[in-house]
Tab-separated table of C-alpha atoms in Angstrom:
chain	number	residue	atom	x	y	z
A	1	MET	CA	57.686	-9.923	29.226
A	2	LEU	CA	58.111	-13.556	27.776
A	3	SER	CA	58.273	-15.147	31.255
A	4	ALA	CA	55.001	-13.465	32.188
A	5	PHE	CA	53.417	-15.115	28.981
A	6	THR	CA	54.633	-18.190	30.199
A	7	ARG	CA	53.211	-17.796	33.443
A	8	ALA	CA	49.903	-16.674	32.081
A	9	PHE	CA	49.382	-19.894	30.095
A	10	LYS	CA	50.558	-21.753	33.260
A	11	THR	CA	47.677	-20.267	35.003
A	12	PRO	CA	44.581	-22.679	34.086
A	13	ASP	CA	41.738	-20.048	34.203
A	14	LEU	CA	43.768	-17.352	32.662
A	15	ARG	CA	45.033	-19.900	30.091
A	16	LYS	CA	41.301	-20.742	29.072
A	17	LYS	CA	40.266	-16.842	28.833
A	18	ILE	CA	43.255	-16.536	26.570
A	19	LEU	CA	42.586	-19.443	24.094
A	20	PHE	CA	38.967	-18.787	24.382
A	21	THR	CA	39.798	-15.223	23.069
A	22	LEU	CA	42.126	-16.546	20.581
A	23	PHE	CA	39.595	-19.212	19.210
A	24	VAL	CA	36.713	-16.731	18.723
A	25	MET	CA	39.198	-14.041	16.962
A	26	ALA	CA	39.936	-16.913	14.431
A	27	LEU	CA	36.438	-17.527	13.907
A	28	PHE	CA	35.947	-13.871	13.168
A	29	ARG	CA	38.442	-13.875	10.390
A	30	VAL	CA	37.098	-17.134	8.951
A	31	GLY	CA	33.772	-15.202	8.731
A	32	SER	CA	35.486	-12.387	6.986
A	33	ILE	CA	36.635	-14.594	4.121
A	34	VAL	CA	33.296	-16.707	3.643
A	35	PRO	CA	31.372	-14.944	0.698
A	36	THR	CA	27.944	-13.584	0.937
A	37	PRO	CA	25.157	-15.833	-0.953
A	38	GLY	CA	24.428	-14.556	-4.292
A	39	VAL	CA	28.063	-13.211	-4.850
A	40	SER	CA	30.513	-14.661	-7.317
A	41	TYR	CA	33.668	-15.260	-5.353
A	42	THR	CA	35.831	-15.418	-8.675
A	43	ASP	CA	34.578	-12.072	-9.914
A	44	VAL	CA	35.237	-10.349	-6.717
A	45	GLN	CA	38.677	-11.511	-6.410
A	46	ALA	CA	39.249	-10.281	-10.019
A	47	CYS	CA	37.853	-7.014	-9.115
A	48	LEU	CA	39.949	-6.665	-5.857
A	49	GLN	CA	43.072	-7.169	-8.182
A	50	GLY	CA	42.316	-4.113	-9.991
A	51	ALA	CA	40.797	-2.204	-7.703
A	52	GLU	CA	41.767	1.381	-6.849
A	53	THR	CA	43.864	2.240	-3.945
A	54	ASN	CA	41.537	4.768	-2.404
A	55	THR	CA	38.061	3.149	-1.916
A	56	GLY	CA	36.231	6.271	-1.497
A	57	ALA	CA	33.189	6.571	0.799
A	58	LEU	CA	33.688	2.905	2.019
A	59	GLY	CA	37.413	3.334	2.941
A	60	ILE	CA	36.664	3.554	6.803
A	61	LEU	CA	34.535	0.640	6.855
A	62	ASN	CA	36.966	-1.404	4.888
A	63	LEU	CA	39.285	-0.680	7.511
A	64	PHE	CA	37.376	-1.731	10.259
A	65	SER	CA	36.209	-4.878	8.468
A	66	GLY	CA	39.891	-5.876	7.895
A	67	GLY	CA	39.002	-5.957	4.119
A	68	ALA	CA	35.705	-8.208	4.340
A	69	LEU	CA	33.720	-5.340	2.988
A	70	LEU	CA	35.327	-5.522	-0.368
A	71	GLN	CA	35.303	-9.203	-0.059
A	72	LEU	CA	31.466	-9.242	0.314
A	73	SER	CA	31.637	-11.461	3.201
A	74	ILE	CA	29.369	-12.581	5.897
A	75	PHE	CA	30.940	-10.348	8.226
A	76	ALA	CA	31.202	-7.687	5.461
A	77	LEU	CA	29.782	-4.799	7.776
A	78	GLY	CA	31.979	-6.069	10.649
A	79	ILE	CA	31.493	-4.219	14.129
A	80	MET	CA	30.909	-0.775	12.621
A	81	PRO	CA	27.275	-0.675	12.978
A	82	TYR	CA	27.718	-1.485	16.730
A	83	ILE	CA	30.337	1.242	16.981
A	84	THR	CA	27.941	3.775	15.367
A	85	ALA	CA	25.125	2.818	17.509
A	86	SER	CA	27.233	2.938	20.773
A	87	ILE	CA	28.452	6.689	19.650
A	88	ILE	CA	24.572	7.511	19.163
A	89	VAL	CA	23.387	6.280	22.192
A	90	GLN	CA	26.156	7.818	24.129
A	91	LEU	CA	25.405	11.110	22.193
A	92	LEU	CA	21.612	10.908	23.145
A	93	THR	CA	22.243	10.553	26.804
A	94	VAL	CA	22.697	14.429	26.524
A	95	VAL	CA	19.670	15.267	24.663
A	96	ILE	CA	17.075	12.589	25.999
A	97	PRO	CA	16.228	12.888	29.494
A	98	ARG	CA	15.023	9.247	29.602
A	99	PHE	CA	18.522	7.932	28.484
A	100	GLU	CA	20.361	10.558	30.918
A	101	ALA	CA	18.236	9.057	33.863
A	102	LEU	CA	19.375	5.443	32.750
A	103	LYS	CA	22.953	6.793	32.946
A	104	GLN	CA	22.788	7.801	36.447
A	105	GLU	CA	20.779	4.650	37.329
A	106	GLY	CA	24.124	2.725	37.559
A	107	GLN	CA	24.272	-0.978	36.623
A	108	SER	CA	20.771	-1.383	35.927
A	109	GLY	CA	20.596	1.533	33.732
A	110	GLN	CA	23.558	0.814	31.652
A	111	THR	CA	21.894	-2.964	31.189
A	112	LYS	CA	19.092	-1.057	29.515
A	113	LEU	CA	21.158	1.394	27.541
A	114	THR	CA	23.240	-1.723	26.117
A	115	GLN	CA	19.769	-3.327	25.117
A	116	TYR	CA	19.174	-0.308	23.372
A	117	THR	CA	22.419	-0.189	21.371
A	118	ARG	CA	21.746	-3.878	20.377
A	119	TYR	CA	18.483	-2.847	18.933
A	120	LEU	CA	19.897	0.107	17.066
A	121	THR	CA	22.839	-1.953	15.716
A	122	ILE	CA	20.471	-4.242	14.039
A	123	GLY	CA	18.608	-1.440	12.414
A	124	LEU	CA	21.842	0.510	11.341
A	125	ALA	CA	22.913	-3.073	9.865
A	126	ILE	CA	19.819	-3.487	7.822
A	127	LEU	CA	20.244	0.226	6.454
A	128	GLN	CA	23.877	-0.407	5.738
A	129	SER	CA	23.669	-3.851	4.283
A	130	ALA	CA	20.862	-2.597	1.769
A	131	THR	CA	23.143	0.373	0.786
A	132	TYR	CA	26.037	-1.856	0.519
A	133	VAL	CA	23.882	-4.383	-1.835
A	134	THR	CA	22.788	-1.171	-4.068
A	135	TYR	CA	26.475	-0.416	-4.221
A	136	ALA	CA	27.265	-4.172	-5.374
A	137	ARG	CA	24.751	-4.006	-8.088
A	138	ASN	CA	27.397	-1.487	-9.494
A	139	PRO	CA	30.729	-2.800	-8.706
A	140	ASP	CA	32.409	-0.073	-10.449
A	141	GLN	CA	31.443	2.664	-7.455
A	142	LEU	CA	32.925	-0.261	-5.104
A	143	PHE	CA	36.314	-1.264	-6.851
A	144	GLY	CA	36.682	1.403	-9.599
A	145	GLY	CA	38.342	0.016	-12.766
A	146	GLN	CA	36.744	-2.108	-15.369
A	147	CYS	CA	34.922	-4.101	-12.747
A	148	THR	CA	31.302	-4.919	-14.432
A	149	SER	CA	29.432	-7.355	-12.493
A	150	ILE	CA	29.795	-9.592	-9.145
A	151	MET	CA	26.289	-10.986	-8.864
A	152	PRO	CA	24.914	-13.335	-11.124
A	153	ASP	CA	21.382	-13.172	-9.827
A	154	GLU	CA	20.080	-9.616	-9.151
A	155	SER	CA	16.700	-10.728	-8.422
A	156	LEU	CA	14.706	-9.639	-5.380
A	157	PRO	CA	14.803	-12.677	-3.290
A	158	ALA	CA	18.526	-12.856	-3.789
A	159	LEU	CA	18.894	-9.088	-2.737
A	160	LEU	CA	16.990	-9.751	0.205
A	161	ILE	CA	19.019	-12.983	1.237
A	162	MET	CA	22.081	-10.965	1.091
A	163	VAL	CA	20.587	-7.933	3.286
A	164	VAL	CA	19.618	-10.852	5.990
A	165	THR	CA	22.947	-12.627	5.670
A	166	MET	CA	24.948	-9.377	6.145
A	167	THR	CA	22.469	-8.114	9.167
A	168	ALA	CA	22.845	-11.712	10.742
A	169	GLY	CA	26.546	-11.521	10.518
A	170	THR	CA	26.651	-8.188	12.285
A	171	GLY	CA	24.495	-9.719	14.921
A	172	LEU	CA	26.839	-12.624	15.330
A	173	VAL	CA	30.019	-10.190	15.452
A	174	MET	CA	28.309	-8.499	18.272
A	175	TRP	CA	27.507	-11.547	20.017
A	176	MET	CA	31.369	-12.751	19.705
A	177	GLY	CA	32.544	-9.532	20.936
A	178	GLU	CA	30.029	-9.682	24.144
A	179	LEU	CA	31.527	-13.368	24.671
A	180	ILE	CA	35.227	-12.094	24.766
A	181	THR	CA	34.263	-9.528	27.106
A	182	ASP	CA	32.211	-12.067	29.421
A	183	ARG	CA	34.630	-14.966	29.205
A	184	GLY	CA	37.615	-13.791	27.472
A	185	VAL	CA	40.471	-11.261	28.465
A	186	GLY	CA	37.878	-8.459	28.037
A	187	ASN	CA	37.345	-5.611	25.653
A	188	GLY	CA	35.445	-7.931	22.928
A	189	MET	CA	34.553	-5.173	20.444
A	190	SER	CA	37.990	-3.593	20.572
A	191	LEU	CA	39.733	-6.825	20.175
A	192	LEU	CA	37.549	-7.655	17.131
A	193	ILE	CA	38.544	-4.308	15.387
A	194	PHE	CA	42.161	-4.987	16.680
A	195	THR	CA	42.152	-8.398	14.518
A	196	SER	CA	40.678	-6.987	11.467
A	197	ILE	CA	43.339	-4.105	11.459
A	198	VAL	CA	46.068	-6.476	12.335
A	199	SER	CA	45.060	-9.229	9.611
A	200	SER	CA	45.510	-6.515	6.806
A	201	PHE	CA	48.421	-4.814	8.254
A	202	PRO	CA	51.281	-6.951	6.707
A	203	GLY	CA	49.753	-6.703	3.174
A	204	THR	CA	49.441	-2.816	3.588
A	205	LEU	CA	52.869	-2.443	5.079
A	206	TRP	CA	54.299	-4.130	1.916
A	207	GLY	CA	52.194	-2.447	-0.459
A	208	SER	CA	52.925	0.983	0.823
A	209	VAL	CA	56.328	0.802	-0.509
A	210	ALA	CA	55.222	-0.594	-4.131
A	211	ALA	CA	55.181	2.682	-5.733
A	212	ASN	CA	58.107	2.127	-7.916
A	213	GLY	CA	58.561	-1.714	-7.368
A	214	ARG	CA	59.376	-3.643	-4.429
A	215	GLN	CA	62.326	-1.687	-2.935
A	216	LEU	CA	63.909	-2.953	0.106
A	217	GLY	CA	65.168	0.523	1.358
A	218	ARG	CA	62.071	2.084	1.190
A	219	PHE	CA	60.567	-0.727	2.922
A	220	PHE	CA	63.200	-0.211	5.919
A	221	LEU	CA	62.696	3.515	6.051
A	222	VAL	CA	58.812	3.037	6.291
A	223	MET	CA	59.331	0.630	9.313
A	224	LEU	CA	61.986	2.890	10.753
A	225	VAL	CA	59.401	5.925	10.611
A	226	GLY	CA	56.632	3.570	11.750
A	227	LEU	CA	58.493	2.556	15.022
A	228	VAL	CA	59.137	6.482	15.589
A	229	ILE	CA	55.347	7.157	15.255
A	230	VAL	CA	54.456	4.198	17.404
A	231	ALA	CA	56.664	5.522	20.299
A	232	ILE	CA	55.092	8.744	20.079
A	233	VAL	CA	51.480	7.613	20.130
A	234	VAL	CA	52.284	5.147	23.164
A	235	PHE	CA	53.964	8.067	25.123
A	236	VAL	CA	51.185	10.555	24.229
A	237	GLU	CA	48.500	7.870	24.744
A	238	GLN	CA	49.888	7.300	28.507
A	239	CYS	CA	50.247	10.607	29.339
A	240	GLN	CA	47.685	12.458	31.623
A	241	ARG	CA	47.455	15.417	33.794
A	242	ARG	CA	46.660	14.271	37.435
A	243	VAL	CA	44.426	16.966	39.103
A	244	PRO	CA	44.739	16.150	42.927
A	245	VAL	CA	41.586	15.870	45.034
A	246	GLN	CA	41.395	15.730	48.857
A	247	TYR	CA	38.256	14.503	50.542
A	248	ALA	CA	37.239	15.723	54.192
A	249	LYS	CA	36.864	13.578	56.995
A	250	ARG	CA	33.214	12.698	58.012
A	251	MET	CA	31.641	11.081	60.798
A	252	VAL	CA	28.755	8.590	59.860
A	253	GLY	CA	27.714	6.965	63.037
A	254	ARG	CA	30.763	5.791	64.766
A	255	GLN	CA	33.015	5.365	61.751
A	256	VAL	CA	34.949	8.057	59.982
A	257	TYR	CA	34.952	8.340	56.401
A	258	GLY	CA	37.175	10.419	53.924
A	259	GLY	CA	40.431	12.150	54.502
A	260	THR	CA	42.135	10.521	51.698
A	261	SER	CA	44.056	12.148	48.833
A	262	THR	CA	43.253	11.066	45.145
A	263	TYR	CA	43.520	12.496	41.754
A	264	ILE	CA	41.349	12.985	38.630
A	265	PRO	CA	43.212	11.614	35.703
A	266	MET	CA	42.936	13.636	32.708
A	267	LYS	CA	44.312	12.413	29.327
A	268	ILE	CA	45.678	14.277	26.465
A	269	ASN	CA	43.593	12.652	23.955
A	270	MET	CA	40.311	12.009	25.822
A	271	ALA	CA	38.349	11.312	22.634
A	272	ASN	CA	40.565	8.548	21.303
A	273	VAL	CA	39.751	7.537	17.822
A	274	ILE	CA	36.029	8.920	17.670
A	275	PRO	CA	36.981	12.302	15.866
A	276	ILE	CA	38.680	10.429	13.093
A	277	ILE	CA	36.050	8.325	12.452
A	278	PHE	CA	33.245	11.343	12.598
A	279	ALA	CA	35.430	13.472	10.358
A	280	SER	CA	35.946	10.602	7.757
A	281	SER	CA	32.538	9.675	7.641
A	282	LEU	CA	31.294	13.120	7.039
A	283	LEU	CA	34.131	14.115	4.624
A	284	GLN	CA	33.140	11.060	2.449
A	285	LEU	CA	29.504	12.143	1.998
A	286	PRO	CA	30.081	14.510	-0.712
A	287	THR	CA	32.264	12.002	-2.192
A	288	MET	CA	29.787	9.350	-2.287
A	289	VAL	CA	27.052	12.233	-3.856
A	290	ALA	CA	29.607	12.945	-6.457
A	291	THR	CA	30.150	9.322	-7.245
A	292	PHE	CA	26.568	8.689	-8.401
A	293	GLN	CA	27.214	11.772	-11.093
A	294	ARG	CA	30.242	9.687	-12.614
A	295	ASN	CA	27.869	8.212	-15.079
A	296	ASN	CA	26.483	11.305	-16.465
A	297	ALA	CA	27.775	12.612	-19.708
A	298	ASN	CA	28.336	16.262	-18.272
A	299	PRO	CA	28.821	16.044	-14.625
A	300	PRO	CA	28.270	19.178	-12.994
A	301	ALA	CA	31.352	21.381	-11.928
A	302	TRP	CA	30.832	20.803	-8.182
A	303	ALA	CA	31.087	16.935	-8.820
A	304	GLU	CA	34.186	17.207	-10.604
A	305	TRP	CA	35.613	19.525	-8.083
A	306	ILE	CA	35.063	16.970	-5.229
A	307	GLN	CA	36.354	14.147	-7.053
A	308	THR	CA	39.676	16.133	-7.980
A	309	HIS	CA	40.298	17.365	-4.579
A	310	LEU	CA	38.403	15.058	-1.986
A	311	GLY	CA	38.021	11.859	-3.965
A	312	MET	CA	41.756	10.830	-3.929
A	313	GLY	CA	41.973	11.263	-0.273
A	314	SER	CA	45.075	13.462	-0.553
A	315	GLY	CA	45.932	16.960	-1.417
A	316	PRO	CA	45.859	20.354	0.490
A	317	TRP	CA	42.154	20.990	0.372
A	318	TYR	CA	41.392	17.359	1.765
A	319	SER	CA	44.191	17.597	4.093
A	320	LEU	CA	42.813	21.299	5.510
A	321	ILE	CA	39.281	20.047	5.578
A	322	PHE	CA	39.830	16.930	7.186
A	323	PHE	CA	42.263	18.552	9.800
A	324	THR	CA	39.716	21.065	10.661
A	325	LEU	CA	36.787	18.567	10.917
A	326	ILE	CA	39.219	16.547	13.378
A	327	VAL	CA	39.792	19.484	15.608
A	328	PHE	CA	35.851	20.365	15.628
A	329	PHE	CA	34.901	16.988	16.914
A	330	THR	CA	37.607	16.572	19.119
A	331	PHE	CA	36.043	19.485	20.948
A	332	PHE	CA	32.680	18.399	20.699
A	333	TYR	CA	32.975	14.945	21.818
A	334	VAL	CA	35.118	15.657	24.675
A	335	SER	CA	32.476	18.514	25.674
A	336	ILE	CA	29.855	15.750	25.713
A	337	THR	CA	31.561	12.978	27.465
A	338	PHE	CA	33.267	15.095	30.375
A	339	ASN	CA	30.976	17.672	32.155
A	340	PRO	CA	33.254	19.823	34.559
A	341	GLU	CA	29.897	20.879	36.366
A	342	GLU	CA	28.877	17.303	37.135
A	343	VAL	CA	32.517	16.391	38.278
A	344	ALA	CA	32.521	19.333	40.576
A	345	ASP	CA	29.077	18.799	41.933
A	346	ASN	CA	29.707	15.197	42.717
A	347	MET	CA	33.069	16.184	44.361
A	348	LYS	CA	31.304	18.440	46.639
A	349	LYS	CA	28.572	16.119	47.377
A	350	TYR	CA	31.093	13.739	48.973
A	351	GLY	CA	33.355	16.500	50.344
A	352	GLY	CA	35.918	16.501	48.020
A	353	PHE	CA	37.790	19.621	46.894
A	354	ILE	CA	41.067	20.324	44.931
A	355	PRO	CA	43.703	21.945	47.094
A	356	GLY	CA	43.559	25.615	46.837
A	357	ILE	CA	40.512	25.921	44.785
A	358	ARG	CA	37.042	26.467	46.245
A	359	ALA	CA	34.250	23.812	45.919
A	360	GLY	CA	31.461	24.228	43.530
A	361	ARG	CA	31.553	26.865	40.822
A	362	PRO	CA	35.194	27.778	40.922
A	363	THR	CA	36.321	24.120	40.780
A	364	ALA	CA	34.348	23.574	37.538
A	365	GLN	CA	35.732	26.597	35.886
A	366	TYR	CA	39.326	25.490	36.965
A	367	LEU	CA	38.396	21.889	35.333
A	368	ASP	CA	37.187	23.577	32.473
A	369	TYR	CA	40.299	25.473	32.056
A	370	ILE	CA	42.356	22.482	32.266
A	371	LEU	CA	40.207	20.373	29.993
A	372	THR	CA	40.454	23.186	27.229
A	373	ARG	CA	44.193	23.168	27.325
A	374	LEU	CA	44.324	19.472	27.147
A	375	THR	CA	41.761	19.117	24.368
A	376	SER	CA	43.578	21.689	22.234
A	377	VAL	CA	46.893	19.730	22.515
A	378	GLY	CA	44.889	16.528	21.870
A	379	ALA	CA	43.209	17.899	18.902
A	380	LEU	CA	46.436	19.080	17.304
A	381	TYR	CA	47.919	15.401	18.207
A	382	LEU	CA	44.919	13.851	16.384
A	383	GLY	CA	44.835	16.080	13.659
A	384	LEU	CA	48.626	15.489	12.904
A	385	LEU	CA	48.572	11.736	13.151
A	386	SER	CA	45.500	11.584	10.635
A	387	LEU	CA	47.605	13.539	8.166
A	388	ILE	CA	50.524	11.103	8.446
A	389	PRO	CA	49.227	8.816	5.553
A	390	VAL	CA	49.052	12.128	3.152
A	391	ILE	CA	52.436	13.316	4.385
A	392	ALA	CA	53.855	9.724	3.585
A	393	PHE	CA	52.056	9.840	0.083
A	394	THR	CA	53.686	13.044	-0.970
A	395	THR	CA	57.286	12.877	0.853
A	396	MET	CA	58.071	9.428	0.917
A	397	ASN	CA	56.618	8.303	-2.374
A	398	VAL	CA	54.376	5.598	-0.947
A	399	GLN	CA	50.672	4.911	-1.345
A	400	SER	CA	48.046	6.716	0.353
A	401	ASP	CA	46.977	3.535	2.413
A	402	PHE	CA	50.266	4.078	4.550
A	403	PRO	CA	49.641	1.733	7.633
A	404	PHE	CA	51.421	3.839	10.492
A	405	GLY	CA	48.750	6.650	10.869
A	406	GLY	CA	45.179	7.854	11.458
A	407	ALA	CA	42.662	5.383	13.296
A	408	SER	CA	44.413	2.196	12.653
A	409	LEU	CA	47.607	3.289	14.520
A	410	LEU	CA	45.489	4.468	17.453
A	411	ILE	CA	43.237	1.427	17.765
A	412	MET	CA	46.321	-1.054	17.602
A	413	VAL	CA	48.403	0.780	19.969
A	414	GLY	CA	45.152	1.614	22.274
A	415	VAL	CA	43.957	-1.814	22.097
A	416	GLY	CA	47.274	-3.514	22.822
A	417	LEU	CA	48.130	-1.321	25.832
A	418	GLU	CA	44.663	-1.985	27.300
A	419	THR	CA	44.760	-5.781	26.869
A	420	VAL	CA	48.293	-6.064	28.373
A	421	LYS	CA	47.188	-4.051	31.327
A	422	GLN	CA	44.074	-6.417	31.648
A	423	ILE	CA	46.121	-9.551	31.594
A	424	GLU	CA	48.793	-7.939	33.891
A	425	SER	CA	46.132	-7.047	36.395
A	426	GLN	CA	44.992	-10.832	36.550
A	427	LEU	CA	48.669	-11.898	36.915
A	428	GLN	CA	49.089	-9.437	39.804
A	429	GLN	CA	46.139	-11.062	41.612
A	430	ARG	CA	47.958	-14.363	41.748
A	431	HIS	CA	51.087	-12.765	42.962
A	432	TYR	CA	52.902	-13.032	39.564
A	433	GLU	CA	55.229	-10.548	37.875
A	434	GLY	CA	53.493	-8.652	35.406
A	435	PHE	CA	54.409	-7.886	31.641
A	436	LEU	CA	56.021	-4.561	32.721
A	437	ARG	CA	58.698	-5.157	35.510
């Protein structure tokens, strides 16, 4: 593997792509530290030192921004608005006929959908930045504890400058991700998320064993458990059910087409990390509403129940609701992204069939049967993986931000594997050995 890295850097064009990607990732991390105008950097750092472990409704956003959200930097929103916009546009292709027609047009239609995604990203960035500035005016809702003020000037022009800066930062991050996709090694948006999570991973790893002081034994125990979890995730992410497909021979003019055998790769985890994002966002909505009741002299009973059972990010009620939402969103997302009837119709159109299964409706029913079984296993896998931090919090006496679990681990493993495959394919095009011999 080290020799493959050496050969990759010896190839001029591939070396330029790798160095360009590393340069953009470094710029992204620098922008995640530069504070937004109108924010006191000293006060923010003081609030971060006394911040609570659980950041409530902004926890998932802070994860994908690599801690830039609580730093109130110019890249505070990170790539999350683009992810949300991409998911919304993808879901709307099932609801809006115009979007569905664009999806079927091929590259030209996909270009228009990408343009709509960019517009929606800017709109969501304006909305999220305005909401976040409202939070920043009451920093106790962000950091907890005794944090009182982080904005010396709360006038309307200063607030507008903060909103414009964060929105422009989101647009710049989106452009940087597209640059990596076009001129780098590919997977630009995913690599930026990967950079954010990896940048905060060492601190999170060491902080997760700081419950009763810096204990070296607990640190190695966490590392051992983490390596086992990573091995399991890699194994499951690489697993797939290959449905064989046979294409009949066709005569077009004087040429014969078809007569080949292929397969439909159906992964166990076809939804990837999307259900965890959906479930986390939806589960944090009641916590966000209950947070606004914190300053009341007599908060309602429902607000106290939410703060007690859902606000800390642990406990039986939180685990049960979180697990149920992940299972539901896994089935929901897979049913939208993979349509067995559409796949069966395309196979029938080009003369393809599954051996032993009649073309048409029986093929769709057979694919739906396989999809249901795989999705059931994938939903349980995602649910258990997302509960690893909660289990570690109760059994290993570590903090609730246990690094080996949930969305962070899936993204690190998934993006790492995909990036290695892309570089490996470029090496093989030049008749070199890949990373995996």
